[in-house]
Structures are given as C-alpha cells and as structure tokens.
GROMACS .gro file of C-alpha atoms in nm:
model
  444
    1MET     CA    1  -3.355   4.524   9.124
    2ASP     CA    2  -3.302   4.593   9.496
    3ALA     CA    3  -3.071   4.894   9.491
    4VAL     CA    4  -2.924   5.068   9.795
    5LEU     CA    5  -2.773   5.415   9.808
    6TYR     CA    6  -2.513   5.427  10.084
    7ARG     CA    7  -2.401   5.760  10.218
    8ALA     CA    8  -2.083   5.776  10.429
    9ASP     CA    9  -1.862   6.041  10.584
   10ARG     CA   10  -1.616   5.960  10.307
   11VAL     CA   11  -1.576   5.694  10.040
   12VAL     CA   12  -1.214   5.615   9.950
   13THR     CA   13  -1.259   5.476   9.600
   14MET     CA   14  -0.893   5.391   9.518
   15THR     CA   15  -0.952   5.515   9.163
   16PRO     CA   16  -0.713   5.782   9.031
   17ASP     CA   17  -0.973   5.995   8.853
   18HIS     CA   18  -1.220   6.020   9.140
   19PRO     CA   19  -1.038   5.918   9.459
   20GLU     CA   20  -1.309   6.037   9.699
   21ALA     CA   21  -1.686   6.049   9.716
   22ASP     CA   22  -1.949   6.040   9.988
   23ALA     CA   23  -2.200   5.796   9.840
   24PHE     CA   24  -2.235   5.491   9.620
   25VAL     CA   25  -2.513   5.272   9.486
   26VAL     CA   26  -2.513   4.892   9.506
   27ALA     CA   27  -2.745   4.653   9.322
   28ASP     CA   28  -2.718   4.284   9.235
   29GLY     CA   29  -2.381   4.250   9.406
   30ARG     CA   30  -2.213   4.529   9.208
   31VAL     CA   31  -2.142   4.898   9.253
   32ARG     CA   32  -2.362   5.085   9.008
   33ASP     CA   33  -2.278   5.449   9.075
   34VAL     CA   34  -2.038   5.656   9.286
   35GLY     CA   35  -2.028   6.025   9.362
   36ASP     CA   36  -2.194   6.308   9.549
   37ALA     CA   37  -2.485   6.196   9.765
   38ALA     CA   38  -2.722   6.468   9.647
   39GLU     CA   39  -2.650   6.396   9.283
   40LEU     CA   40  -2.695   6.023   9.330
   41ARG     CA   41  -3.026   6.073   9.511
   42SER     CA   42  -3.149   6.281   9.221
   43ARG     CA   43  -3.021   6.041   8.957
   44TRP     CA   44  -3.163   5.734   9.131
   45ALA     CA   45  -3.485   5.890   9.263
   46GLY     CA   46  -3.754   5.630   9.317
   47ARG     CA   47  -3.522   5.338   9.241
   48VAL     CA   48  -3.317   5.303   9.560
   49ARG     CA   49  -3.353   5.286   9.933
   50GLY     CA   50  -3.106   5.483  10.138
   51GLU     CA   51  -2.872   5.384  10.421
   52GLU     CA   52  -2.652   5.615  10.628
   53LEU     CA   53  -2.308   5.486  10.722
   54ARG     CA   54  -2.123   5.652  11.007
   55GLY     CA   55  -1.761   5.628  10.909
   56VAL     CA   56  -1.529   5.588  10.610
   57VAL     CA   57  -1.584   5.328  10.339
   58THR     CA   58  -1.297   5.167  10.150
   59PRO     CA   59  -1.273   4.874   9.911
   60GLY     CA   60  -1.243   4.534  10.075
   61LEU     CA   61  -0.890   4.420  10.150
   62ILE     CA   62  -0.725   4.142   9.951
   63ASP     CA   63  -0.466   3.914  10.110
   64ALA     CA   64  -0.253   3.809   9.814
   65HIS     CA   65  -0.084   3.523  10.003
   66MET     CA   66  -0.312   3.350  10.253
   67HIS     CA   67  -0.336   2.976  10.316
   68MET     CA   68  -0.702   3.013  10.408
   69GLN     CA   69  -0.810   2.652  10.423
   70ARG     CA   70  -0.514   2.558  10.640
   71ALA     CA   71  -0.595   2.857  10.859
   72GLY     CA   72  -0.944   2.718  10.902
   73LEU     CA   73  -0.817   2.373  10.996
   74LYS     CA   74  -0.595   2.527  11.260
   75ALA     CA   75  -0.889   2.732  11.384
   76LEU     CA   76  -1.083   2.410  11.438
   77ASP     CA   77  -0.797   2.276  11.648
   78TYR     CA   78  -0.722   2.584  11.855
   79LEU     CA   79  -1.044   2.785  11.893
   80GLN     CA   80  -1.358   2.742  12.095
   81PRO     CA   81  -1.687   2.805  11.911
   82ASP     CA   82  -1.732   3.153  12.057
   83ASP     CA   83  -1.371   3.271  12.012
   84ASP     CA   84  -1.337   3.588  11.805
   85VAL     CA   85  -1.073   3.716  11.568
   86ASP     CA   86  -0.857   3.858  11.847
   87ARG     CA   87  -0.834   3.515  12.006
   88PHE     CA   88  -0.767   3.364  11.663
   89ILE     CA   89  -0.470   3.595  11.614
   90VAL     CA   90  -0.326   3.496  11.951
   91ALA     CA   91  -0.390   3.126  11.896
   92MET     CA   92  -0.214   3.127  11.560
   93ARG     CA   93   0.085   3.307  11.709
   94GLU     CA   94   0.105   3.056  11.992
   95SER     CA   95   0.086   2.762  11.748
   96PHE     CA   96   0.333   2.905  11.495
   97ASP     CA   97   0.523   2.577  11.449
   98ASP     CA   98   0.210   2.368  11.389
   99ASP     CA   99   0.127   2.334  11.020
  100GLY     CA  100  -0.212   2.184  11.099
  101PRO     CA  101  -0.346   1.838  11.010
  102GLU     CA  102  -0.186   1.684  10.703
  103HIS     CA  103  -0.476   1.462  10.593
  104PRO     CA  104  -0.796   1.587  10.757
  105PRO     CA  105  -1.135   1.430  10.684
  106PHE     CA  106  -1.295   1.602  10.387
  107ALA     CA  107  -1.586   1.724  10.600
  108ASP     CA  108  -1.336   1.911  10.816
  109ARG     CA  109  -1.226   2.114  10.515
  110ILE     CA  110  -1.578   2.249  10.476
  111ARG     CA  111  -1.607   2.312  10.850
  112ALA     CA  112  -1.271   2.486  10.838
  113LEU     CA  113  -1.384   2.731  10.571
  114GLU     CA  114  -1.707   2.802  10.753
  115ARG     CA  115  -1.507   2.876  11.069
  116VAL     CA  116  -1.229   3.088  10.928
  117GLN     CA  117  -1.403   3.310  10.675
  118PRO     CA  118  -1.594   3.519  10.933
  119LEU     CA  119  -1.269   3.566  11.129
  120LEU     CA  120  -1.091   3.703  10.823
  121HIS     CA  121  -1.389   3.917  10.726
  122ALA     CA  122  -1.358   4.074  11.073
  123LEU     CA  123  -1.019   4.204  10.955
  124GLY     CA  124  -1.175   4.364  10.647
  125ILE     CA  125  -1.055   4.090  10.411
  126THR     CA  126  -1.291   4.012  10.124
  127SER     CA  127  -1.058   3.821   9.887
  128VAL     CA  128  -0.757   3.592   9.919
  129VAL     CA  129  -0.506   3.436   9.688
  130ASP     CA  130  -0.428   3.093   9.831
  131PRO     CA  131  -0.071   3.041   9.708
  132ALA     CA  132  -0.024   2.662   9.724
  133VAL     CA  133  -0.347   2.468   9.684
  134THR     CA  134  -0.331   2.090   9.682
  135PRO     CA  135  -0.591   1.881   9.495
  136ASP     CA  136  -0.767   1.802   9.825
  137GLU     CA  137  -0.778   2.171   9.914
  138LEU     CA  138  -0.916   2.259   9.573
  139ARG     CA  139  -1.189   1.999   9.617
  140GLY     CA  140  -1.269   2.161   9.951
  141TYR     CA  141  -1.301   2.504   9.792
  142GLN     CA  142  -1.514   2.366   9.510
  143ALA     CA  143  -1.750   2.193   9.753
  144ALA     CA  144  -1.787   2.507   9.962
  145ARG     CA  145  -1.858   2.710   9.648
  146ARG     CA  146  -2.114   2.459   9.524
  147ARG     CA  147  -2.294   2.459   9.860
  148GLY     CA  148  -2.308   2.839   9.877
  149LEU     CA  149  -2.069   2.849  10.174
  150LEU     CA  150  -1.783   3.041  10.015
  151THR     CA  151  -1.806   3.406  10.121
  152MET     CA  152  -1.440   3.489  10.058
  153ARG     CA  153  -1.347   3.546   9.696
  154THR     CA  154  -1.068   3.295   9.641
  155VAL     CA  155  -0.799   3.258   9.378
  156ALA     CA  156  -0.646   2.911   9.412
  157MET     CA  157  -0.288   2.862   9.291
  158PRO     CA  158  -0.236   2.489   9.220
  159TYR     CA  159   0.065   2.342   9.395
  160LEU     CA  160   0.233   2.064   9.198
  161GLU     CA  161   0.502   1.962   9.443
  162LEU     CA  162   0.842   1.905   9.286
  163THR     CA  163   1.099   1.697   9.470
  164ASN     CA  164   1.409   1.762   9.256
  165GLY     CA  165   1.290   1.939   8.940
  166ASP     CA  166   1.476   1.708   8.702
  167ASP     CA  167   1.370   1.666   8.340
  168THR     CA  168   1.148   1.366   8.411
  169GLU     CA  169   0.962   1.548   8.686
  170ILE     CA  170   0.915   1.860   8.473
  171ASP     CA  171   0.786   1.642   8.188
  172ASP     CA  172   0.535   1.486   8.429
  173THR     CA  173   0.429   1.827   8.560
  174ILE     CA  174   0.372   1.960   8.208
  175ALA     CA  175   0.173   1.650   8.116
  176ARG     CA  176  -0.049   1.687   8.422
  177LEU     CA  177  -0.114   2.054   8.354
  178ALA     CA  178  -0.188   1.987   7.988
  179GLY     CA  179  -0.430   1.712   8.084
  180ILE     CA  180  -0.644   1.928   8.311
  181GLY     CA  181  -0.816   2.097   8.018
  182VAL     CA  182  -0.835   2.437   8.188
  183ALA     CA  183  -0.577   2.695   8.287
  184THR     CA  184  -0.525   3.015   8.484
  185GLY     CA  185  -0.841   3.225   8.502
  186PHE     CA  186  -1.088   2.936   8.495
  187GLY     CA  187  -1.374   2.987   8.740
  188ASP     CA  188  -1.596   3.273   8.849
  189ASP     CA  189  -1.598   3.575   9.077
  190MET     CA  190  -1.598   3.361   9.391
  191LEU     CA  191  -1.353   3.084   9.301
  192SER     CA  192  -1.099   3.075   9.021
  193LEU     CA  193  -0.763   2.926   8.929
  194GLY     CA  194  -0.451   3.137   8.955
  195GLY     CA  195  -0.102   3.051   8.838
  196ILE     CA  196   0.085   2.744   8.953
  197LYS     CA  197   0.318   2.767   9.253
  198VAL     CA  198   0.682   2.654   9.231
  199TYR     CA  199   0.981   2.692   9.461
  200LEU     CA  200   1.326   2.806   9.347
  201ASP     CA  201   1.485   2.833   9.691
  202GLY     CA  202   1.401   2.787  10.059
  203GLU     CA  203   1.348   2.988  10.377
  204ALA     CA  204   1.587   3.269  10.461
  205LEU     CA  205   1.583   3.220  10.837
  206LYS     CA  206   1.700   2.862  10.778
  207GLY     CA  207   1.983   2.991  10.561
  208GLN     CA  208   1.818   2.852  10.246
  209ALA     CA  209   1.763   3.168  10.042
  210TRP     CA  210   1.963   3.137   9.720
  211LEU     CA  211   2.193   3.440   9.712
  212GLU     CA  212   2.436   3.575   9.456
  213ASP     CA  213   2.690   3.643   9.734
  214PRO     CA  214   2.769   3.362   9.982
  215TRP     CA  215   2.601   3.355  10.319
  216ASP     CA  216   2.939   3.328  10.493
  217ALA     CA  217   3.304   3.244  10.445
  218SER     CA  218   3.216   2.885  10.356
  219GLY     CA  219   3.101   2.994  10.012
  220TYR     CA  220   2.751   2.855  10.065
  221THR     CA  221   2.497   3.049   9.858
  222GLY     CA  222   2.176   2.875   9.960
  223LEU     CA  223   1.933   2.609   9.844
  224ARG     CA  224   1.861   2.571   9.471
  225ARG     CA  225   1.548   2.359   9.436
  226ILE     CA  226   1.507   2.334   9.056
  227PRO     CA  227   1.783   2.319   8.793
  228GLU     CA  228   1.789   2.638   8.588
  229ALA     CA  229   1.726   2.476   8.251
  230GLU     CA  230   1.424   2.282   8.376
  231TYR     CA  231   1.277   2.584   8.554
  232ARG     CA  232   1.309   2.791   8.237
  233ARG     CA  233   1.144   2.514   8.035
  234LEU     CA  234   0.849   2.495   8.273
  235VAL     CA  235   0.803   2.872   8.275
  236ALA     CA  236   0.814   2.897   7.896
  237TRP     CA  237   0.562   2.615   7.856
  238CYS     CA  238   0.325   2.770   8.109
  239ALA     CA  239   0.338   3.109   7.939
  240SER     CA  240   0.261   2.952   7.603
  241GLN     CA  241  -0.030   2.746   7.737
  242GLY     CA  242  -0.214   3.003   7.948
  243TRP     CA  243  -0.077   2.918   8.290
  244GLY     CA  244   0.061   3.186   8.518
  245VAL     CA  245   0.353   3.103   8.746
  246GLY     CA  246   0.409   3.221   9.100
  247THR     CA  247   0.768   3.154   9.200
  248HIS     CA  248   0.885   3.133   9.559
  249ALA     CA  249   1.211   3.327   9.523
  250VAL     CA  250   1.354   3.478   9.841
  251GLY     CA  251   1.721   3.542   9.767
  252SER     CA  252   1.891   3.756   9.506
  253ALA     CA  253   1.996   3.472   9.275
  254ALA     CA  254   1.652   3.312   9.284
  255VAL     CA  255   1.481   3.644   9.209
  256ALA     CA  256   1.720   3.718   8.923
  257LEU     CA  257   1.652   3.380   8.759
  258ALA     CA  258   1.275   3.399   8.812
  259VAL     CA  259   1.255   3.746   8.659
  260ASP     CA  260   1.477   3.657   8.365
  261ALA     CA  261   1.279   3.342   8.290
  262ALA     CA  262   0.953   3.536   8.300
  263ALA     CA  263   1.084   3.829   8.097
  264THR     CA  264   1.201   3.598   7.819
  265ALA     CA  265   0.879   3.393   7.815
  266GLY     CA  266   0.691   3.645   7.602
  267THR     CA  267   0.400   3.886   7.617
  268PRO     CA  268   0.152   3.652   7.796
  269VAL     CA  269   0.345   3.699   8.121
  270ALA     CA  270   0.178   4.026   8.220
  271ASP     CA  271  -0.174   3.902   8.144
  272LEU     CA  272  -0.108   3.578   8.330
  273ARG     CA  273   0.011   3.772   8.637
  274PHE     CA  274   0.343   3.598   8.683
  275GLN     CA  275   0.460   3.662   9.039
  276ILE     CA  276   0.781   3.684   9.233
  277ILE     CA  277   0.670   3.556   9.573
  278HIS     CA  278   0.865   3.696   9.871
  279GLY     CA  279   1.160   3.854   9.683
  280TYR     CA  280   1.300   4.010   9.997
  281LEU     CA  281   1.669   3.934  10.054
  282GLU     CA  282   1.938   4.132   9.869
  283THR     CA  283   1.690   4.178   9.585
  284PRO     CA  284   1.879   4.305   9.276
  285ALA     CA  285   1.778   4.647   9.147
  286GLY     CA  286   1.810   4.529   8.789
  287ALA     CA  287   1.573   4.241   8.852
  288MET     CA  288   1.314   4.471   9.008
  289ALA     CA  289   1.328   4.704   8.709
  290ARG     CA  290   1.305   4.419   8.464
  291ALA     CA  291   1.014   4.263   8.653
  292ALA     CA  292   0.827   4.593   8.631
  293GLY     CA  293   0.891   4.615   8.259
  294ALA     CA  294   0.765   4.261   8.201
  295GLY     CA  295   0.455   4.306   8.416
  296VAL     CA  296   0.572   4.058   8.681
  297ILE     CA  297   0.403   4.122   9.016
  298ALA     CA  298   0.598   4.150   9.341
  299SER     CA  299   0.393   3.950   9.592
  300LEU     CA  300   0.542   4.063   9.923
  301GLN     CA  301   0.470   3.977  10.286
  302PRO     CA  302   0.565   4.231  10.555
  303SER     CA  303   0.472   3.960  10.806
  304ILE     CA  304   0.781   3.755  10.720
  305ILE     CA  305   1.015   4.045  10.785
  306TRP     CA  306   0.832   4.127  11.109
  307HIS     CA  307   0.899   3.772  11.226
  308ASN     CA  308   1.240   3.707  11.066
  309GLY     CA  309   1.403   4.050  11.069
  310ALA     CA  310   1.594   4.014  11.396
  311GLY     CA  311   1.724   3.669  11.299
  312LEU     CA  312   1.836   3.788  10.957
  313ARG     CA  313   2.009   4.085  11.113
  314ALA     CA  314   2.195   3.847  11.347
  315ALA     CA  315   2.294   3.620  11.059
  316LEU     CA  316   2.383   3.878  10.794
  317GLY     CA  317   2.448   4.203  10.976
  318ASP     CA  318   2.415   4.509  10.756
  319ARG     CA  319   2.320   4.290  10.460
  320ALA     CA  320   1.979   4.242  10.619
  321GLU     CA  321   1.900   4.611  10.670
  322ARG     CA  322   1.714   4.655  10.341
  323ALA     CA  323   1.531   4.324  10.357
  324ASN     CA  324   1.186   4.335  10.200
  325PRO     CA  325   1.266   4.635   9.980
  326VAL     CA  326   0.910   4.750   9.917
  327ARG     CA  327   1.019   5.108   9.848
  328SER     CA  328   1.259   4.989   9.580
  329TRP     CA  329   1.004   4.759   9.419
  330LEU     CA  330   0.761   5.051   9.393
  331ASP     CA  331   1.023   5.299   9.276
  332HIS     CA  332   1.122   5.062   8.996
  333GLY     CA  333   0.759   5.060   8.881
  334ALA     CA  334   0.653   4.713   8.987
  335THR     CA  335   0.301   4.625   9.096
  336VAL     CA  336   0.325   4.534   9.464
  337ALA     CA  337   0.065   4.304   9.617
  338PHE     CA  338   0.066   4.254   9.993
  339GLY     CA  339  -0.018   3.929  10.165
  340SER     CA  340   0.057   3.765  10.494
  341ASP     CA  341   0.155   3.399  10.447
  342GLY     CA  342  -0.106   3.345  10.716
  343PRO     CA  343  -0.188   3.171  10.935
  344PHE     CA  344   0.179   3.086  10.985
  345PHE     CA  345   0.283   3.449  11.005
  346VAL     CA  346   0.101   3.755  11.136
  347PHE     CA  347  -0.199   3.815  10.911
  348ASP     CA  348  -0.375   4.124  11.046
  349PRO     CA  349  -0.348   4.367  10.752
  350ARG     CA  350  -0.354   4.667  10.985
  351HIS     CA  351  -0.040   4.543  11.160
  352LEU     CA  352   0.132   4.465  10.831
  353MET     CA  353   0.059   4.806  10.683
  354TRP     CA  354   0.210   4.954  11.000
  355GLN     CA  355   0.517   4.732  10.962
  356ALA     CA  356   0.573   4.834  10.601
  357VAL     CA  357   0.566   5.201  10.702
  358THR     CA  358   0.767   5.179  11.025
  359ARG     CA  359   1.002   4.893  10.931
  360ARG     CA  360   0.972   4.767  11.288
  361ILE     CA  361   1.059   4.402  11.358
  362GLU     CA  362   0.970   4.164  11.636
  363GLY     CA  363   1.227   4.121  11.911
  364ASP     CA  364   1.442   4.425  11.829
  365GLU     CA  365   1.375   4.789  11.912
  366ARG     CA  366   1.572   4.903  11.609
  367PRO     CA  367   1.375   4.926  11.283
  368LEU     CA  368   1.530   4.802  10.965
  369ASP     CA  369   1.667   5.064  10.727
  370ALA     CA  370   1.399   5.329  10.674
  371ALA     CA  371   1.514   5.375  10.313
  372GLU     CA  372   1.278   5.088  10.225
  373ALA     CA  373   0.979   5.233  10.413
  374ILE     CA  374   0.663   5.325  10.224
  375THR     CA  375   0.368   5.549  10.304
  376LEU     CA  376   0.044   5.430  10.460
  377ALA     CA  377  -0.143   5.514  10.142
  378GLU     CA  378   0.099   5.298   9.943
  379ALA     CA  379   0.060   5.013  10.190
  380PHE     CA  380  -0.319   5.035  10.160
  381ALA     CA  381  -0.290   5.029   9.781
  382ALA     CA  382  -0.084   4.710   9.806
  383TYR     CA  383  -0.379   4.551   9.989
  384THR     CA  384  -0.634   4.679   9.737
  385THR     CA  385  -0.540   4.782   9.384
  386GLY     CA  386  -0.208   4.597   9.382
  387ALA     CA  387  -0.347   4.278   9.529
  388ALA     CA  388  -0.647   4.299   9.294
  389ARG     CA  389  -0.412   4.273   9.000
  390ALA     CA  390  -0.252   3.965   9.157
  391ALA     CA  391  -0.607   3.825   9.186
  392TYR     CA  392  -0.679   3.887   8.815
  393ALA     CA  393  -0.950   4.130   8.918
  394GLU     CA  394  -0.825   4.488   8.896
  395ALA     CA  395  -1.148   4.599   8.727
  396ASP     CA  396  -1.365   4.421   8.983
  397ARG     CA  397  -1.190   4.445   9.320
  398GLY     CA  398  -0.974   4.683   9.514
  399VAL     CA  399  -1.181   4.981   9.398
  400ILE     CA  400  -1.524   5.129   9.455
  401ALA     CA  401  -1.625   5.216   9.102
  402PRO     CA  402  -1.922   5.154   8.871
  403GLY     CA  403  -1.923   4.790   8.765
  404ALA     CA  404  -1.690   4.671   9.042
  405CYS     CA  405  -1.786   4.405   9.292
  406ALA     CA  406  -1.969   4.547   9.593
  407ASP     CA  407  -1.694   4.445   9.837
  408TRP     CA  408  -1.637   4.715  10.093
  409VAL     CA  409  -1.532   4.788  10.450
  410LEU     CA  410  -1.658   5.049  10.695
  411TRP     CA  411  -1.403   5.210  10.931
  412PRO     CA  412  -1.447   5.484  11.197
  413ALA     CA  413  -1.169   5.687  11.029
  414ASP     CA  414  -0.976   5.684  10.704
  415PRO     CA  415  -0.719   5.400  10.724
  416THR     CA  416  -0.507   5.566  10.455
  417THR     CA  417  -0.453   5.888  10.653
  418VAL     CA  418  -0.468   5.808  11.027
  419ALA     CA  419  -0.158   5.844  11.241
  420ILE     CA  420   0.056   5.541  11.169
  421ASP     CA  421   0.052   5.410  11.527
  422ASP     CA  422  -0.328   5.426  11.526
  423VAL     CA  423  -0.381   5.205  11.223
  424ARG     CA  424  -0.313   4.881  11.414
  425THR     CA  425  -0.609   4.937  11.644
  426LEU     CA  426  -0.849   5.098  11.397
  427PRO     CA  427  -1.158   4.878  11.423
  428ILE     CA  428  -1.343   4.731  11.128
  429LEU     CA  429  -1.710   4.815  11.173
  430ARG     CA  430  -1.858   4.625  10.881
  431THR     CA  431  -1.749   4.411  10.588
  432GLU     CA  432  -1.955   4.340  10.276
  433VAL     CA  433  -1.897   4.093   9.993
  434ALA     CA  434  -2.114   4.120   9.681
  435GLY     CA  435  -2.350   4.349   9.870
  436ARG     CA  436  -2.394   4.098  10.153
  437THR     CA  437  -2.294   4.176  10.510
  438VAL     CA  438  -2.037   3.915  10.615
  439TYR     CA  439  -1.918   4.092  10.932
  440ARG     CA  440  -2.060   4.362  11.156
  441LYS     CA  441  -1.898   4.479  11.478
  442ASP     CA  442  -2.121   4.439  11.779
  443PRO     CA  443  -2.214   4.777  11.932
  444ALA     CA  444  -2.016   4.860  12.244
   0.00000   0.00000   0.00000
C-alpha cells in the first residue's frame, strides 16, 4: 500500500466533530486518517512517505447541476488546444445562446470529456451531477469510464423527454424505466445513475415559471408542462421502484406541487434524493419546510440569479427581490446543494459562492434583498457536504475524513473565511481525485 501523509497549513475537513486538522493520510484512493501531523507521523511510522503542502486543503467541490458533456462539446468548438480555464469561462459567456451540437459524432463525446475535465478540475471541481443525460450522453460517459478517461466523478440523471405529459406518455415512460433493469444508485464511485429529470414549468426570464399569483394583470400564471395527476403518478411509481426524481420547478406553484408529490410518495424519497431543481421564484415557505421534513434536496444555482436577476426585477418589481431564497431554504432545514447549470450559465464556484453571499446581479448595481444572503461558510458547504448528499455520496465526498474518497483541493488561503471580495480570485493550486493529481497550477 503506497500511503502518503500530507501536512498542510490547515485542513478544512467539513466534518462537525473535527472541523480542522493539519494533516491527513491517503492510500489506495481513500483518506485513511486525519488529525495532528505529529500524531499521524507517530501512528503511521514506517508506513508512509510525507509531503508538505503550502496552503489550505479542503474537500473537492461538487457541482450539483453541470451539463459536463455539453460543456466539453462547446469547448471543442470554441477553444484552441492551449486555452486555459480563464479563456474557457470567457468563451462560454460569449457563446451563451449556443447550446452546442445536437448530434455530434460519438468520438467527439469522448474528446469533449477529455477536453473539459481538466478545465473544471482547475476550478477545484472533483464531482458533478449532470442533470439531464440523454442516452447518447450516457453512452459517452460509459465509454470514457471504460477507457479510464473519466477523472470527474459523475452522477448521470437520465432525461426522458416528455412532450405533453399525458397518460399515454407517462405510461410509456414508466415502461421504459421498468425495462432498464437498474435504477438510481447503479454504478460505481466514478459513474453512477441519479434520479430521472422532469420539467414541471419553464424558464422564468421567458415568463414561463408557474406561479401561484399571476405574472401580470392578464391572469397568466406561467407554463405547466405536465398535468398534475400524471406527474403525481410518475413520482409515486418512481419512489416505489427505486428511482429518484429531480424536478425542474422554478415558480411557486411548481415548487408546491413537486414538494407535495414527493412528500406523499413515502419514505424512500429521502434515500432516493428527490430534488427540487431551481426553486427560486416566490418559493412558498410552507413548501420549503415540507421539503426539509421529507428529505427533499434544494438544488439551487446562484448562477441563474446572477444572470436573470435584473430581468426578473424589471418584470416583477419587488416580487423578484427575494429570488433564489437560499437563506430561507437553509433556515427551514433543507439540504441545499449548489450547482451552476453550466456551461450555459456562469460556472466558476468561487464567483457563485460570492454571489450567494453578496446577492449581486449582473447588469444592476443594486443587490437583491440581503435577507436571502448566506455566509461564505454556508456557501462552501453547499458545494461540498450539501452537494455530496445530492450525489448520493455524503459519506464519501464533500469531507476529508477516514474512509472518504481522497478528493481534495489546495488553496493559498481558507476559502471559507477569506474576505468575501477575495474569494472570486482565490487561486486553486492543486486538485486531486482518488489520490491522483488532476490539476496543478503552474508556478509563477
């Protein structure tokens, strides 16, 4: 067993009992011990080699809502071979309206993953939940895994596109899921199946979020994509057959229905990590509390509010001020998992933690209502322990603890305590997945 004892200025473990240490031991892709460097050296004498790390170690970050394969396909289109992550961020912002190729050659899917994973590792990301994986995308992930090319731990949420959600279509969807022979959780530490992805409403900036109160004097309340009875039937079947469900629900009415359907589907819901995805516009307090009680995860994306906040403020006035109510989700006891909806929205986790704390939005100097702001430590937890639960891996990821995956990031300072305006430019010095270096910053 090749074991390494790493000593750092500080190790932020993200575990409640022992939140800080200054050393940890890694062997065979797992953390084996954590604690005081002198004690670990004594306990592991003769069995480890040592390595000094100048900086602060944290668990690897988990993007709970990242379309990684599509990000890679766009990277192939917009980047030169030597372009780095900073150029990638700019290129994706400049190509915001391009969804990428619809039917790329299969070989391009593998090339896409090889291209994009190092770019995301350079942001400290070690795991993603891909929230809408088509059969072709899943085949791409499987091929990359089989060939040893998958360095990003990936939870793939199958996307079974519904056009109208009528009874015939729901029957067909249930039959297809039943015929697969596996369900949520199938796979391994590198690639596994998450819950299915369904849509209850549309995009808020297009006026499609399904709200309890009308958007305007016309009485229009938004887009309802699946009839209530059929949605409830699908959710209940999934819960009974071992499938989780991640529901795109932006507006208040969509969130209320999604939470109620999950809460009445029985005890498997918490174990299957049912998710409210987005949940950011006029989110009902009662639904947040009920979601927390049922173990439904709030999968939230500060990136969407950064991009859409000014437009929602223009459309809804004061009704938009508490959009993306992360503070309220947390205060009601829900597990909050942060993601980006990248590459279509901003996906740098440092920027999104800053946004969740400051409530700043693009194109407007006025922040949204600070009553929904959270602390930097809470934002970091949403990218680690919270997102790990959304990835079915709270014992393995998001923490540095004995038995956990050896996924960690080295920073020059503690990203949970730096001044908030410094977090956006805090460099990632090194990223490890399963004890393997997948990114290292070139020395200046």
